[in-house]
């Protein structure tokens, strides 16, 4: 007997500046895990957001257990039994575990939060995901990465859940934590829930999924039942398009002499496993990989933002006694980081654009302990003009800018120039991106990370989008590498 249809999406369209989803249809059945796979930018997260009301489609319709379904937000979706554990968890650090688990639905008594009921209900939800040993009164900020992931899972399951969407859930989990997640998924299947599993990890997809849907460039290109496909076919379906539409930039002479920066044996648990690479003067080096590959962790360790268990660094031909212990040390040695998390780590959102642009240069702009405002405005204006920051005034709060213009402010504040200008001036640039086309167009070499280690290194004449993606999928697909 076929499983009951719980959630059906029909002919969904969504366009931002370019189409994100085109005529996408999907069926989620009770008691099944349905995997959704595709490259970065294929539309997976957009579809997941539509299913829980975080994004509205431009066209199409949805049905939940046969009834019209179009939630106005995540809270309404949860009330109707559809929950999501997103890539970015958005936990409130200052809350207790119990408060986070039942956030938005705290039990009350005589107009006040019923703390006892809150603890009891939270403890039950935590137990469902194997966190019985966590004190419900413990602050969220004290939890590790894996515990936070399972906490988000507990919060999603705190209400009756018919459909659960997991967006890249194992990217930050240890092997033990991932196994605990898989066990919980099996329990939910047995209870008749439908699970949409969004992941790059093809070995997990083949192990867990009853059905697989492949998205490419916002369109459904294939749907397969369990046992009907292989990891190799899934990779081909994900990348099966012309990769020559955006050629790499003109060739540059191969670097000579000693590298400006050499990293050897960077290690941190399962996240970083013997990451090594070199970076020469005048070179733009790309760092590619899927979510959870170790890209961000590598640059944060290099910048002194995160501690590691081992590794060596050589700078300008001299071996340093240890990796940097803080960003301040890295900056003192001439290293700057433009963070991917601009709102939390890159900008002071309440301050003006002017203040954010000149923050690292205040010592140059001060006289007798006071900021020279005219000099500050001139410096900020010159930098904003150089980077093309579009704003009504340099005095407006930086939070009012678009995301792209916010990133220009971060870029301007940290390195004060465009990447190619820096390379042309003899600087070394390390670019981390999930967009392979962007790296092909910009970089001299590309290092691909997979599963916390270097899977392949590509020089410009060997840049091939399919080969780079296959290398990025090496550990995720259970293969032996590529490129």
XYZ file of C-alpha atoms in Angstrom, residues 74-332:
259
model
C 7.374 29.493 10.333
C 5.074 29.746 13.361
C 1.941 29.007 11.315
C 3.727 26.153 9.538
C 4.685 24.676 12.923
C 1.081 24.912 14.132
C 0.070 22.862 11.098
C 2.775 20.291 11.756
C 5.512 21.396 9.335
C 8.881 22.235 10.936
C 12.392 23.029 9.727
C 15.902 22.765 11.137
C 17.705 25.320 8.925
C 21.369 25.581 7.970
C 21.755 28.696 10.130
C 20.232 27.793 13.473
C 19.377 31.311 14.747
C 19.471 30.270 18.392
C 19.204 32.920 21.115
C 22.422 32.678 23.119
C 21.003 34.325 26.245
C 18.099 31.878 26.648
C 18.141 28.677 28.637
C 17.881 25.374 26.803
C 14.268 24.980 27.980
C 13.323 28.482 26.824
C 14.874 27.846 23.403
C 13.182 24.470 22.921
C 9.720 25.951 23.545
C 10.444 29.428 22.191
C 7.172 31.123 21.259
C 5.084 28.575 23.161
C 6.143 28.893 26.801
C 3.532 27.398 29.161
C 1.931 29.956 31.463
C 0.037 29.982 34.736
C -1.924 32.978 36.018
C -0.249 35.248 33.493
C 3.313 34.139 34.278
C 5.637 31.613 32.652
C 5.178 28.256 34.356
C 8.844 27.391 34.889
C 8.138 23.883 36.153
C 5.969 22.998 33.152
C 8.564 24.598 30.884
C 11.302 22.350 32.282
C 9.150 19.208 32.125
C 8.073 19.785 28.511
C 11.584 20.757 27.421
C 13.074 17.691 29.123
C 10.652 15.460 27.211
C 11.536 17.139 23.889
C 15.262 16.848 24.622
C 14.833 13.168 25.417
C 13.366 12.550 21.968
C 16.671 13.560 20.372
C 18.992 11.889 22.870
C 19.777 14.953 24.997
C 18.385 13.673 28.297
C 21.646 14.545 30.029
C 21.375 18.257 29.191
C 20.161 20.481 32.044
C 17.127 22.445 30.735
C 18.323 25.458 32.762
C 21.717 25.456 31.062
C 22.340 28.534 28.870
C 22.322 27.982 25.117
C 25.658 29.785 24.809
C 27.380 26.959 26.714
C 26.434 24.248 24.188
C 28.779 22.791 21.596
C 28.047 22.819 17.870
C 26.592 19.305 17.776
C 24.469 19.921 20.866
C 23.065 23.082 19.269
C 22.095 21.148 16.152
C 20.237 18.568 18.228
C 18.681 21.362 20.319
C 17.253 22.863 17.122
C 15.916 19.401 16.265
C 14.293 19.150 19.709
C 12.689 22.565 19.219
C 11.290 21.493 15.841
C 9.793 18.364 17.417
C 8.443 20.050 20.554
C 5.081 20.326 18.773
C 3.352 17.507 16.888
C 5.270 17.233 13.615
C 3.961 15.665 10.413
C 6.635 17.031 8.078
C 10.236 17.743 9.126
C 12.691 19.565 6.857
C 16.398 19.120 7.625
C 18.677 21.515 5.703
C 22.307 20.251 5.691
C 21.876 18.836 9.221
C 25.157 16.907 9.561
C 27.562 19.585 8.309
C 28.827 20.398 11.825
C 28.148 17.065 13.555
C 30.616 14.439 14.691
C 30.133 10.882 13.464
C 28.520 9.903 16.776
C 26.192 12.919 16.699
C 25.234 12.180 13.089
C 24.363 8.589 13.992
C 22.137 9.867 16.781
C 20.383 12.136 14.285
C 19.863 9.229 11.876
C 18.353 7.121 14.670
C 15.892 9.916 15.440
C 14.968 10.121 11.757
C 14.188 6.393 11.744
C 11.917 6.849 14.776
C 10.075 9.688 13.049
C 9.633 7.555 9.925
C 8.173 4.766 12.039
C 5.705 7.263 13.517
C 4.523 8.177 10.006
C 6.240 11.544 9.579
C 7.609 12.761 6.248
C 11.219 13.996 6.237
C 12.768 16.222 3.575
C 16.539 15.748 3.823
C 18.553 18.486 2.080
C 22.205 17.474 1.837
C 25.392 17.425 -0.217
C 26.529 14.217 1.475
C 25.588 11.639 -1.126
C 26.640 8.643 0.953
C 24.096 9.768 3.581
C 21.465 10.316 0.895
C 21.897 6.801 -0.490
C 21.805 5.334 3.020
C 18.794 7.246 4.340
C 16.571 8.280 1.459
C 13.571 6.376 0.149
C 13.383 8.815 -2.766
C 15.703 11.481 -4.210
C 14.897 14.648 -6.155
C 17.709 16.471 -7.986
C 17.548 20.236 -8.545
C 19.726 22.019 -11.086
C 19.511 25.740 -11.813
C 16.143 25.912 -10.045
C 14.523 23.038 -11.955
C 13.762 19.421 -11.099
C 15.959 17.354 -13.432
C 15.429 13.899 -11.932
C 13.512 11.921 -9.316
C 14.663 8.464 -8.244
C 13.415 5.738 -5.922
C 15.720 3.980 -3.458
C 18.169 1.712 -5.282
C 17.539 3.272 -8.701
C 20.638 5.491 -8.723
C 24.304 5.693 -7.774
C 26.434 8.473 -6.314
C 28.139 8.854 -9.697
C 24.799 9.359 -11.464
C 23.660 11.874 -8.849
C 26.849 13.902 -9.329
C 26.322 13.859 -13.105
C 22.717 14.978 -12.704
C 23.771 17.795 -10.373
C 26.451 19.213 -12.703
C 25.092 18.196 -16.117
C 25.299 21.534 -17.850
C 27.706 23.548 -19.984
C 30.572 24.673 -17.764
C 32.292 26.898 -20.269
C 29.892 29.834 -20.161
C 32.148 31.869 -17.904
C 35.821 31.301 -18.747
C 38.574 31.947 -16.243
C 40.395 35.254 -16.465
C 43.574 35.667 -18.504
C 46.530 33.534 -17.514
C 49.217 34.940 -15.217
C 52.811 33.755 -14.933
C 53.299 30.843 -12.542
C 54.534 31.966 -9.111
C 58.248 31.646 -8.430
C 60.434 31.744 -5.345
C 59.306 31.148 -1.800
C 55.573 31.353 -1.031
C 54.450 34.280 1.077
C 52.361 31.967 3.260
C 52.660 28.231 3.844
C 50.204 26.230 5.986
C 51.047 22.675 7.014
C 48.973 20.028 8.786
C 46.105 22.145 10.102
C 44.018 19.888 12.374
C 40.880 20.215 14.489
C 38.861 17.058 15.161
C 36.817 15.915 12.159
C 36.446 19.484 10.911
C 40.067 19.970 9.782
C 42.252 16.981 8.941
C 45.756 17.832 7.734
C 44.941 20.919 5.623
C 48.062 22.170 3.806
C 48.553 24.756 1.045
C 50.819 27.608 -0.135
C 50.028 31.164 -1.200
C 52.400 33.323 -3.299
C 52.735 37.080 -3.726
C 50.532 38.410 -6.496
C 48.358 35.291 -6.427
C 44.623 34.901 -5.903
C 44.042 31.439 -4.438
C 40.514 30.039 -4.286
C 39.350 27.772 -1.491
C 36.393 25.706 -2.709
C 34.216 23.090 -1.053
C 30.713 22.286 0.062
C 29.146 23.207 3.378
C 30.988 21.339 6.134
C 34.147 20.858 4.042
C 36.270 22.990 6.374
C 36.562 26.142 4.218
C 35.404 28.610 6.846
C 37.188 26.787 9.661
C 40.469 26.976 7.732
C 40.436 30.742 7.292
C 39.177 31.349 10.829
C 42.043 29.236 12.192
C 44.526 31.093 9.983
C 43.181 34.420 11.285
C 43.398 33.350 14.933
C 39.622 33.435 15.425
C 39.423 29.704 16.311
C 41.907 27.450 18.085
C 43.193 24.272 16.424
C 44.820 21.073 17.681
C 47.862 21.230 15.418
C 49.485 22.812 12.414
C 52.415 24.965 11.288
C 52.614 28.344 9.584
C 55.424 29.958 7.605
C 55.122 33.645 6.753
C 57.583 35.393 4.414
C 59.902 32.397 4.604
C 60.026 32.334 8.402
C 58.402 29.605 10.456
C 56.357 31.068 13.289
C 56.450 29.301 16.678
C 52.698 28.725 16.582
C 49.516 29.649 14.770
C 48.024 33.005 15.675
C 46.198 32.982 19.002
C 43.989 35.970 18.188
C 42.868 38.127 15.246
C 44.968 40.942 16.725
C 48.128 38.865 16.210
C 47.095 38.033 12.636
C 46.460 41.698 11.812
C 49.852 42.626 13.291
